[in-house]
Amino acid sequence: MNPASLATLRSDEDSKLVREIVTPEGIPLRFTLARAGDRAGAFVLDMLAQIIVLVVISWGLSLAVGSSEGSWLTAVIVILAFLLLNFYFAFFEVRWQGTTPGKRKIGIRVIDARGGQLETSAVLARNLIRELEVWTP
């Protein structure tokens, strides 16, 4: 493919990703849907951040407590991992207006049907099914 036809193909793809919605105030808003690669990249960055935080916390706790196998430390680390993995996305999407650190780095965010920030209940519902979306074939 020559560069001119590639640019035309790219602009056709871009035009398919552009959406326009009208707010309740009657103001039209145009936005571009994020590509699958952008979404996947943001997800990978967020997962890397979670893994790094878990490793650092686990390492710090094991140094502070000492290495005693089968201790309560394992239970604490499992609980912290559960909380981090299940509420990381919801926490940031509520606090940072639809973004997580990975989404911010990539330049995407989650919006509602009117173009605004998702309500807390919508963020929680969206993130409660994340495990199904990611791990179910």
PDB file of C-alpha atoms in Angstrom:
ATOM      1  CA  MET A   1       0.000   0.000   0.000  1.00  0.00           C
ATOM      2  CA  ASN A   2       1.269   3.424  -0.809  1.00  0.00           C
ATOM      3  CA  PRO A   3       1.282   6.162   1.865  1.00  0.00           C
ATOM      4  CA  ALA A   4      -1.600   8.085   0.253  1.00  0.00           C
ATOM      5  CA  SER A   5      -3.973   5.112   0.298  1.00  0.00           C
ATOM      6  CA  LEU A   6      -2.863   4.255   3.836  1.00  0.00           C
ATOM      7  CA  ALA A   7      -3.683   7.813   4.951  1.00  0.00           C
ATOM      8  CA  THR A   8      -7.098   7.574   3.274  1.00  0.00           C
ATOM      9  CA  LEU A   9      -7.762   4.236   4.951  1.00  0.00           C
ATOM     10  CA  ARG A  10      -6.703   5.703   8.301  1.00  0.00           C
ATOM     11  CA  SER A  11      -8.996   8.749   7.900  1.00  0.00           C
ATOM     12  CA  ASP A  12     -11.917   6.441   7.003  1.00  0.00           C
ATOM     13  CA  GLU A  13     -11.259   4.462  10.185  1.00  0.00           C
ATOM     14  CA  ASP A  14     -11.009   7.684  12.202  1.00  0.00           C
ATOM     15  CA  SER A  15     -14.322   8.960  10.847  1.00  0.00           C
ATOM     16  CA  LYS A  16     -16.008   5.715  11.943  1.00  0.00           C
ATOM     17  CA  LEU A  17     -14.749   6.296  15.484  1.00  0.00           C
ATOM     18  CA  VAL A  18     -16.103   9.851  15.773  1.00  0.00           C
ATOM     19  CA  ARG A  19     -19.419  10.198  17.599  1.00  0.00           C
ATOM     20  CA  GLU A  20     -21.579  13.200  18.354  1.00  0.00           C
ATOM     21  CA  ILE A  21     -24.009  13.459  21.228  1.00  0.00           C
ATOM     22  CA  VAL A  22     -26.252  16.290  22.339  1.00  0.00           C
ATOM     23  CA  THR A  23     -26.234  17.182  26.034  1.00  0.00           C
ATOM     24  CA  PRO A  24     -29.473  17.896  27.919  1.00  0.00           C
ATOM     25  CA  GLU A  25     -28.622  21.592  27.498  1.00  0.00           C
ATOM     26  CA  GLY A  26     -28.662  21.122  23.717  1.00  0.00           C
ATOM     27  CA  ILE A  27     -24.907  21.425  23.223  1.00  0.00           C
ATOM     28  CA  PRO A  28     -23.463  19.012  20.653  1.00  0.00           C
ATOM     29  CA  LEU A  29     -20.289  17.232  21.781  1.00  0.00           C
ATOM     30  CA  ARG A  30     -17.992  15.356  19.416  1.00  0.00           C
ATOM     31  CA  PHE A  31     -15.630  12.719  20.696  1.00  0.00           C
ATOM     32  CA  THR A  32     -13.559   9.910  19.259  1.00  0.00           C
ATOM     33  CA  LEU A  33     -13.934   6.354  20.486  1.00  0.00           C
ATOM     34  CA  ALA A  34     -10.723   4.786  21.721  1.00  0.00           C
ATOM     35  CA  ARG A  35      -9.243   2.076  19.535  1.00  0.00           C
ATOM     36  CA  ALA A  36      -8.930  -1.456  20.892  1.00  0.00           C
ATOM     37  CA  GLY A  37      -5.135  -1.090  20.961  1.00  0.00           C
ATOM     38  CA  ASP A  38      -5.379   2.062  23.084  1.00  0.00           C
ATOM     39  CA  ARG A  39      -7.743   0.335  25.503  1.00  0.00           C
ATOM     40  CA  ALA A  40      -5.513  -2.735  25.722  1.00  0.00           C
ATOM     41  CA  GLY A  41      -2.427  -0.574  26.241  1.00  0.00           C
ATOM     42  CA  ALA A  42      -4.095   1.328  29.077  1.00  0.00           C
ATOM     43  CA  PHE A  43      -5.196  -1.960  30.650  1.00  0.00           C
ATOM     44  CA  VAL A  44      -1.670  -3.386  30.462  1.00  0.00           C
ATOM     45  CA  LEU A  45      -0.224  -0.234  32.058  1.00  0.00           C
ATOM     46  CA  ASP A  46      -2.794  -0.437  34.852  1.00  0.00           C
ATOM     47  CA  MET A  47      -2.076  -4.124  35.437  1.00  0.00           C
ATOM     48  CA  LEU A  48       1.667  -3.401  35.590  1.00  0.00           C
ATOM     49  CA  ALA A  49       1.012  -0.649  38.136  1.00  0.00           C
ATOM     50  CA  GLN A  50      -1.058  -3.059  40.237  1.00  0.00           C
ATOM     51  CA  ILE A  51       1.638  -5.737  40.111  1.00  0.00           C
ATOM     52  CA  ILE A  52       4.343  -3.256  41.099  1.00  0.00           C
ATOM     53  CA  VAL A  53       2.265  -1.968  44.027  1.00  0.00           C
ATOM     54  CA  LEU A  54       1.551  -5.526  45.201  1.00  0.00           C
ATOM     55  CA  VAL A  55       5.203  -6.548  44.997  1.00  0.00           C
ATOM     56  CA  VAL A  56       6.377  -3.427  46.851  1.00  0.00           C
ATOM     57  CA  ILE A  57       3.741  -3.779  49.590  1.00  0.00           C
ATOM     58  CA  SER A  58       4.412  -7.512  49.986  1.00  0.00           C
ATOM     59  CA  TRP A  59       8.143  -6.963  50.122  1.00  0.00           C
ATOM     60  CA  GLY A  60       7.793  -4.098  52.609  1.00  0.00           C
ATOM     61  CA  LEU A  61       5.458  -6.043  54.890  1.00  0.00           C
ATOM     62  CA  SER A  62       7.649  -9.132  54.828  1.00  0.00           C
ATOM     63  CA  LEU A  63      10.675  -7.020  55.748  1.00  0.00           C
ATOM     64  CA  ALA A  64       8.788  -5.281  58.550  1.00  0.00           C
ATOM     65  CA  VAL A  65       7.359  -8.471  60.033  1.00  0.00           C
ATOM     66  CA  GLY A  66      10.121 -10.899  59.205  1.00  0.00           C
ATOM     67  CA  SER A  67       9.878 -14.090  57.250  1.00  0.00           C
ATOM     68  CA  SER A  68       7.640 -16.514  59.074  1.00  0.00           C
ATOM     69  CA  GLU A  69       6.036 -18.978  56.716  1.00  0.00           C
ATOM     70  CA  GLY A  70       2.326 -19.607  57.068  1.00  0.00           C
ATOM     71  CA  SER A  71       1.849 -16.528  59.200  1.00  0.00           C
ATOM     72  CA  TRP A  72      -0.947 -13.983  59.193  1.00  0.00           C
ATOM     73  CA  LEU A  73       1.175 -11.967  56.770  1.00  0.00           C
ATOM     74  CA  THR A  74       0.056 -14.165  53.886  1.00  0.00           C
ATOM     75  CA  ALA A  75      -3.585 -13.493  54.753  1.00  0.00           C
ATOM     76  CA  VAL A  76      -2.959  -9.737  54.893  1.00  0.00           C
ATOM     77  CA  ILE A  77      -1.218  -9.788  51.510  1.00  0.00           C
ATOM     78  CA  VAL A  78      -4.062 -11.813  49.955  1.00  0.00           C
ATOM     79  CA  ILE A  79      -6.647  -9.344  51.302  1.00  0.00           C
ATOM     80  CA  LEU A  80      -4.635  -6.369  50.045  1.00  0.00           C
ATOM     81  CA  ALA A  81      -4.271  -8.030  46.637  1.00  0.00           C
ATOM     82  CA  PHE A  82      -8.016  -8.663  46.481  1.00  0.00           C
ATOM     83  CA  LEU A  83      -8.828  -5.053  47.370  1.00  0.00           C
ATOM     84  CA  LEU A  84      -6.300  -3.622  44.938  1.00  0.00           C
ATOM     85  CA  LEU A  85      -7.258  -5.839  42.016  1.00  0.00           C
ATOM     86  CA  ASN A  86     -10.999  -5.375  42.495  1.00  0.00           C
ATOM     87  CA  PHE A  87     -11.237  -1.689  43.392  1.00  0.00           C
ATOM     88  CA  TYR A  88      -8.275  -0.092  41.585  1.00  0.00           C
ATOM     89  CA  PHE A  89     -10.219   0.777  38.435  1.00  0.00           C
ATOM     90  CA  ALA A  90     -13.368   1.878  40.278  1.00  0.00           C
ATOM     91  CA  PHE A  91     -11.405   4.102  42.679  1.00  0.00           C
ATOM     92  CA  PHE A  92      -9.523   5.937  39.952  1.00  0.00           C
ATOM     93  CA  GLU A  93     -12.473   6.214  37.553  1.00  0.00           C
ATOM     94  CA  VAL A  94     -14.569   7.841  40.288  1.00  0.00           C
ATOM     95  CA  ARG A  95     -11.799  10.110  41.610  1.00  0.00           C
ATOM     96  CA  TRP A  96     -10.086  11.035  38.331  1.00  0.00           C
ATOM     97  CA  GLN A  97     -13.200  11.655  36.222  1.00  0.00           C
ATOM     98  CA  GLY A  98     -13.170   8.448  34.208  1.00  0.00           C
ATOM     99  CA  THR A  99      -9.446   7.815  33.978  1.00  0.00           C
ATOM    100  CA  THR A 100      -6.955   5.496  35.603  1.00  0.00           C
ATOM    101  CA  PRO A 101      -3.180   6.010  35.524  1.00  0.00           C
ATOM    102  CA  GLY A 102      -2.977   3.818  32.388  1.00  0.00           C
ATOM    103  CA  LYS A 103      -5.857   5.597  30.660  1.00  0.00           C
ATOM    104  CA  ARG A 104      -4.347   8.957  31.536  1.00  0.00           C
ATOM    105  CA  LYS A 105      -1.004   7.947  30.043  1.00  0.00           C
ATOM    106  CA  ILE A 106      -2.679   6.775  26.815  1.00  0.00           C
ATOM    107  CA  GLY A 107      -5.057   9.766  26.728  1.00  0.00           C
ATOM    108  CA  ILE A 108      -8.455   8.082  26.994  1.00  0.00           C
ATOM    109  CA  ARG A 109     -11.268   8.188  29.526  1.00  0.00           C
ATOM    110  CA  VAL A 110     -14.647   6.657  30.246  1.00  0.00           C
ATOM    111  CA  ILE A 111     -17.726   8.814  29.651  1.00  0.00           C
ATOM    112  CA  ASP A 112     -21.461   8.308  29.969  1.00  0.00           C
ATOM    113  CA  ALA A 113     -24.007   8.536  27.152  1.00  0.00           C
ATOM    114  CA  ARG A 114     -24.202  12.339  27.539  1.00  0.00           C
ATOM    115  CA  GLY A 115     -20.432  12.823  27.399  1.00  0.00           C
ATOM    116  CA  GLY A 116     -20.000  13.445  31.106  1.00  0.00           C
ATOM    117  CA  GLN A 117     -18.391  11.569  33.956  1.00  0.00           C
ATOM    118  CA  LEU A 118     -19.954   8.247  34.900  1.00  0.00           C
ATOM    119  CA  GLU A 119     -21.954   8.119  38.116  1.00  0.00           C
ATOM    120  CA  THR A 120     -20.414   6.122  40.940  1.00  0.00           C
ATOM    121  CA  SER A 121     -23.035   3.382  40.605  1.00  0.00           C
ATOM    122  CA  ALA A 122     -22.249   3.012  36.886  1.00  0.00           C
ATOM    123  CA  VAL A 123     -18.510   2.829  37.584  1.00  0.00           C
ATOM    124  CA  LEU A 124     -19.055   0.146  40.223  1.00  0.00           C
ATOM    125  CA  ALA A 125     -21.367  -1.888  37.978  1.00  0.00           C
ATOM    126  CA  ARG A 126     -18.914  -1.591  35.096  1.00  0.00           C
ATOM    127  CA  ASN A 127     -15.991  -2.742  37.213  1.00  0.00           C
ATOM    128  CA  LEU A 128     -17.792  -5.571  39.008  1.00  0.00           C
ATOM    129  CA  ILE A 129     -17.997  -7.466  35.722  1.00  0.00           C
ATOM    130  CA  ARG A 130     -14.372  -6.765  34.762  1.00  0.00           C
ATOM    131  CA  GLU A 131     -13.277 -10.260  35.802  1.00  0.00           C
ATOM    132  CA  LEU A 132     -15.852 -11.782  33.458  1.00  0.00           C
ATOM    133  CA  GLU A 133     -14.816  -9.534  30.582  1.00  0.00           C
ATOM    134  CA  VAL A 134     -11.108 -10.210  30.999  1.00  0.00           C
ATOM    135  CA  TRP A 135     -10.986 -13.882  31.906  1.00  0.00           C
ATOM    136  CA  THR A 136     -14.057 -15.398  30.188  1.00  0.00           C
ATOM    137  CA  PRO A 137     -13.331 -16.643  26.671  1.00  0.00           C
TER     138      PRO A 137
END
